[in-house]
Tab-separated table of C-alpha atoms in Angstrom:
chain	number	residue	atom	x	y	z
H	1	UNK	CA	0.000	0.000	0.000
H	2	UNK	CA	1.017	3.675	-0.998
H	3	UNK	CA	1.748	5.871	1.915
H	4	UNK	CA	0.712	9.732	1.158
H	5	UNK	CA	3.121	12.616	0.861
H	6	UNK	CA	2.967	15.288	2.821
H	7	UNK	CA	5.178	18.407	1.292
H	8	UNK	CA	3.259	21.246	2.947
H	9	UNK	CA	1.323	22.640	5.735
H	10	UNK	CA	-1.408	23.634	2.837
H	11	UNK	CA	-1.393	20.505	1.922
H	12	UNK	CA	-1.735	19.019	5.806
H	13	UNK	CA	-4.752	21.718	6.439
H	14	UNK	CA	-6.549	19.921	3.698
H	15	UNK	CA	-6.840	16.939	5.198
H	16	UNK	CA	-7.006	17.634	9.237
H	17	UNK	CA	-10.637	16.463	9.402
H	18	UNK	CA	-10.321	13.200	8.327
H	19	UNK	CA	-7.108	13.000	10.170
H	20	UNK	CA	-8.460	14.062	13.525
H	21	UNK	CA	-11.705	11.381	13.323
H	22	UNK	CA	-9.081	8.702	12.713
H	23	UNK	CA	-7.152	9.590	15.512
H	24	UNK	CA	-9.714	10.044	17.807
H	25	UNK	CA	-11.200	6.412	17.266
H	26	UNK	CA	-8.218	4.914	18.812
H	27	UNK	CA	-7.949	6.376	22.124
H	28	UNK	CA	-3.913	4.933	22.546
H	29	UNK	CA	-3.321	6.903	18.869
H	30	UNK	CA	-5.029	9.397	19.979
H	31	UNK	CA	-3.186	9.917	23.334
H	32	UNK	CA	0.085	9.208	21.518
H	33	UNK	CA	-0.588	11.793	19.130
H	34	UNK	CA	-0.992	14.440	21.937
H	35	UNK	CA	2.829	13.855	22.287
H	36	UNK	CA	4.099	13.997	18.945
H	37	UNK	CA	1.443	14.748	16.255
H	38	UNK	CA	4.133	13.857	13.533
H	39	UNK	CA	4.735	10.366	14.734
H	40	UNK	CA	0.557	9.518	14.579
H	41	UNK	CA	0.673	10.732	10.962
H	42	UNK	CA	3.349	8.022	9.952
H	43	UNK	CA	0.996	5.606	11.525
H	44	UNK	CA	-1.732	6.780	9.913
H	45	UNK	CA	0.383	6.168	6.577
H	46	UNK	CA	1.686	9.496	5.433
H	47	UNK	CA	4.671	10.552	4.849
H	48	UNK	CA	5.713	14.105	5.936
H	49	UNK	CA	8.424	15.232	3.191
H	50	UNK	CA	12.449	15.837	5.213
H	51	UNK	CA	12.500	19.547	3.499
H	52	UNK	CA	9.447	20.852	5.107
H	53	UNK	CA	9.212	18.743	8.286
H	54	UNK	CA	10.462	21.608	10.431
H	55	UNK	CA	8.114	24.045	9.077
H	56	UNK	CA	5.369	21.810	9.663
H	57	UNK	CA	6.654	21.107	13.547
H	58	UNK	CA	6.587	24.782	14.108
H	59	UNK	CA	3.252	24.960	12.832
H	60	UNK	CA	1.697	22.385	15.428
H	61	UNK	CA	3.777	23.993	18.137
H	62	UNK	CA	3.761	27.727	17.736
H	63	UNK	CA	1.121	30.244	16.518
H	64	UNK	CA	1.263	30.865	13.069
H	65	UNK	CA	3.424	34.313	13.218
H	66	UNK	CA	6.097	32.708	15.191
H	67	UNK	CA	5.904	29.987	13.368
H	68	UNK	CA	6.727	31.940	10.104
H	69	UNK	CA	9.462	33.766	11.881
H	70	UNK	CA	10.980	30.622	12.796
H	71	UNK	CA	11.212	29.671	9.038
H	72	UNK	CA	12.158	33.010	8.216
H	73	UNK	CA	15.184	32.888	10.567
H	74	UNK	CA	15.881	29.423	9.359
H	75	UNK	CA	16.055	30.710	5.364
H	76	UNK	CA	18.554	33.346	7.017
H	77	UNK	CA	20.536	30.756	8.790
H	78	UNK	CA	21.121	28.504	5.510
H	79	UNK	CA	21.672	31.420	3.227
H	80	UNK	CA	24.617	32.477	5.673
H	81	UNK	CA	26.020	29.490	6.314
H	82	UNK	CA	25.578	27.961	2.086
H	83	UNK	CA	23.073	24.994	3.022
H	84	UNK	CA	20.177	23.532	4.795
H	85	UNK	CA	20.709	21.477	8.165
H	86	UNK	CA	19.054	20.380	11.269
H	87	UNK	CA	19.895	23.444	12.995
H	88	UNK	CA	17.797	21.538	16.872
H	89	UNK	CA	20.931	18.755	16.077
H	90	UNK	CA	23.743	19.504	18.924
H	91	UNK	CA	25.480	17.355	16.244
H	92	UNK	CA	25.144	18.724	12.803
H	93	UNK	CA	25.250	22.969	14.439
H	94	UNK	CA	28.528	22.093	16.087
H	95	UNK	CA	29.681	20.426	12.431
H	96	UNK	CA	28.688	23.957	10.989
H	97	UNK	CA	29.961	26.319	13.422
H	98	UNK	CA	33.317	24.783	14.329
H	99	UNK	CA	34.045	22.693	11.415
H	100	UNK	CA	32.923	24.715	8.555
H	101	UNK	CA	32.758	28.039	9.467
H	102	UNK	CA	35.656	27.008	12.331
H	103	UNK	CA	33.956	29.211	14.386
H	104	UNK	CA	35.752	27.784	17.672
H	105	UNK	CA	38.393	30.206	16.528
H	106	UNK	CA	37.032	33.128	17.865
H	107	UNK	CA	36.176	31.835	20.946
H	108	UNK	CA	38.171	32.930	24.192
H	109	UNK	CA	38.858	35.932	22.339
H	110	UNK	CA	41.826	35.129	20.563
H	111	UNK	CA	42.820	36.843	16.633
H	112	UNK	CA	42.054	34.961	13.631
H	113	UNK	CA	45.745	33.699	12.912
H	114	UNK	CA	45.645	32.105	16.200
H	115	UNK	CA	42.507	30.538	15.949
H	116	UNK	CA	43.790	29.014	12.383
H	117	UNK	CA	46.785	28.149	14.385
H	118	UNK	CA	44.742	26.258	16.926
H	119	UNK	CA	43.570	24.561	14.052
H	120	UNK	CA	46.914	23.504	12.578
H	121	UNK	CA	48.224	21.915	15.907
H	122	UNK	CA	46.485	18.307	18.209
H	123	UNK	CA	45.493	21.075	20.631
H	124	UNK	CA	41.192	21.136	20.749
H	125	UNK	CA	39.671	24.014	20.685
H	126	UNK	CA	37.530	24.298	23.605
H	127	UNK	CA	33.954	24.925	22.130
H	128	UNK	CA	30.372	26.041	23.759
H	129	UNK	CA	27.453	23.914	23.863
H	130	UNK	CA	25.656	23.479	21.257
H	131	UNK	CA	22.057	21.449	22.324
H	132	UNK	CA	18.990	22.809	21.895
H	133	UNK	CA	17.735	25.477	24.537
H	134	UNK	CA	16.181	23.977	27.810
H	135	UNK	CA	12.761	24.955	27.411
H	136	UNK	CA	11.511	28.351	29.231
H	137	UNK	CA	9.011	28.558	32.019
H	138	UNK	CA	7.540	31.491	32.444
H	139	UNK	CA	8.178	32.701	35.462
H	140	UNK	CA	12.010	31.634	35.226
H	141	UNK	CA	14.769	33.822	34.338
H	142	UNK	CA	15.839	32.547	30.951
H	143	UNK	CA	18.536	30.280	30.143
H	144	UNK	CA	21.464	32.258	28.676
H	145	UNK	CA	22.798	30.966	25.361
H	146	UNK	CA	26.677	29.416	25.714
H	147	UNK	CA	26.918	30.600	21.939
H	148	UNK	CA	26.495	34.342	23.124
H	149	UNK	CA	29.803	34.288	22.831
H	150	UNK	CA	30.111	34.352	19.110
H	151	UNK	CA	27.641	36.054	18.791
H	152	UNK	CA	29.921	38.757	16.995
H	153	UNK	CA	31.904	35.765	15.097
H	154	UNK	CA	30.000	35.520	12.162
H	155	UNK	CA	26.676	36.958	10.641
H	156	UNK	CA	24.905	33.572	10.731
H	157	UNK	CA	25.187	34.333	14.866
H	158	UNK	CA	22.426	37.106	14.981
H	159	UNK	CA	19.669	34.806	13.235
H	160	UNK	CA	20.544	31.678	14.815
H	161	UNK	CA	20.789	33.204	18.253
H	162	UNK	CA	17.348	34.220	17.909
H	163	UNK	CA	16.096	31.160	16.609
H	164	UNK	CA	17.309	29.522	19.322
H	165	UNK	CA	16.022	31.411	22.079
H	166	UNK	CA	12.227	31.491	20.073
H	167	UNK	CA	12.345	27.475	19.426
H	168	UNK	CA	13.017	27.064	23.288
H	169	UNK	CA	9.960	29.102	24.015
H	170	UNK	CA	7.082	26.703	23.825
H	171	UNK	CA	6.973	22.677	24.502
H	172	UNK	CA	8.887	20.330	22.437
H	173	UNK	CA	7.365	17.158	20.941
H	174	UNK	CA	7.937	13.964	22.377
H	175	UNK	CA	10.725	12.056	21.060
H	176	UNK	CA	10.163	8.272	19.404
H	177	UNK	CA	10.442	6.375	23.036
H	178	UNK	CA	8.451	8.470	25.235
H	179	UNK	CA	5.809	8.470	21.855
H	180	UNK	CA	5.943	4.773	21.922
H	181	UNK	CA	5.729	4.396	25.691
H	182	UNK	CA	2.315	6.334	25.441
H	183	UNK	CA	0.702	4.091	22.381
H	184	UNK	CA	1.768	0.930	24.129
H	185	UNK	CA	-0.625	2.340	27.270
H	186	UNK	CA	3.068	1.803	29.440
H	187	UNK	CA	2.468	6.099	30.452
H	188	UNK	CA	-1.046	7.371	31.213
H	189	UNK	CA	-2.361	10.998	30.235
H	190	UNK	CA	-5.359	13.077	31.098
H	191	UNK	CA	-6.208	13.651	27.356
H	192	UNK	CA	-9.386	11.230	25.922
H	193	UNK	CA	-8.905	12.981	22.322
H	194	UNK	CA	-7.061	15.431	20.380
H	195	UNK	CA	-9.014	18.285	18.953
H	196	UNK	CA	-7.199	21.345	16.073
H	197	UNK	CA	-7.420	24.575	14.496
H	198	UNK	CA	-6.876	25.877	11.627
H	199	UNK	CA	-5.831	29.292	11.106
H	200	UNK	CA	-5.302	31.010	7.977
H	201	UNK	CA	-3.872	34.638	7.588
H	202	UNK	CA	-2.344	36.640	4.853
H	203	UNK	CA	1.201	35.836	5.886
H	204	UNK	CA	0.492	32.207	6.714
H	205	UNK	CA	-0.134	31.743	3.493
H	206	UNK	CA	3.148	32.757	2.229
């Protein structure tokens, strides 16, 4: 059997309804889906396209303006930096800062000849964290950002800072264990069934 593309939020708004009544006849997928929305869909048989996954994550997480500044600030981030990449991967943002755009130089405040030099010798650089933001609470001072301090390294800094610091501002989805966990009935939640909105504006539409 076929499994159905997804390759925008358009197209995902199309088909909510129908989405939402299957859901909500399985209580387990429907609790599950509470958790991580994206993870129900690929049960459910579609397939949610790599290139616009993010913008589609945003979507069910944020309101629709932040969710366009996200992807806004993400097109800014790639532009600078020559490519896409998962930019919430500790991994592949510590490949791009400190391996491509070596970065790690101009931390501690030294000059660019001896950050290259650091480069040139076994000596490693000692470089800031790059995971995701801990989420923010209201009510609790916010986290500062360990990559504040290149903030003045390279242009990609100013977007990315601020993505970073929006993205950590609302309730991640769950990752694949803790979704699985919930399906399996092995974690109970007060939810009996999912319920969504649709909103369309001007710029959402974009």
């Amino acid at each position: 059997m076929s499994r159905e593309k997804i390759v925008s939020w358009e197209a995902l708004q199309k088909q909510i309804s129908s989405i939402l009544s299957k859901v909500n006849k399985d209580r387990a997928l429907a609790l599950a889906a509470g958790v991580n929305p994206l993870f129900a869909l690929e049960e459910l048989g579609f397939d949610v396209e790599p290139s616009v996954r993010p913008d589609i994550e945003a979507r069910l997480r944020f309101e629709p303006r932040t969710a366009i500044k996200l992807r806004d600030l993400r097109e800014s981030i790639f532009k600078h930096v020559g490519h896409a990449f998962d930019i919430n991967s500790s991994e592949a943002l510590h490949a791009v800062l400190f391996n491509e755009l070596k970065l790690g130089t101009a931390y501690g405040g030294k000059s660019k000849a001896e950050q290259q030099a650091t480069y040139k010798t076994e000596q490693q650089p000692i470089h800031p964290d790059t995971k995701p933001l801990p989420v923010q609470r209201r009510g609790v001072e916010p986290t500062k950002d360990p990559l504040e301090v290149l903030s003045k390294a390279h242009p990609v800094m100013k977007p990315l800072l601020e993505y970073r610091r929006l993205e950590s501002s609302r309730p991640r989805m769950a990752p694949r264990n803790f979704y699985d966990s919930v399906r399996q009935g092995k974690r109970s939640l007060p939810v009996r069934e999912i319920s969504g909105r649709l909103k369309a504006t001007e710029k959402s539409k974009r």
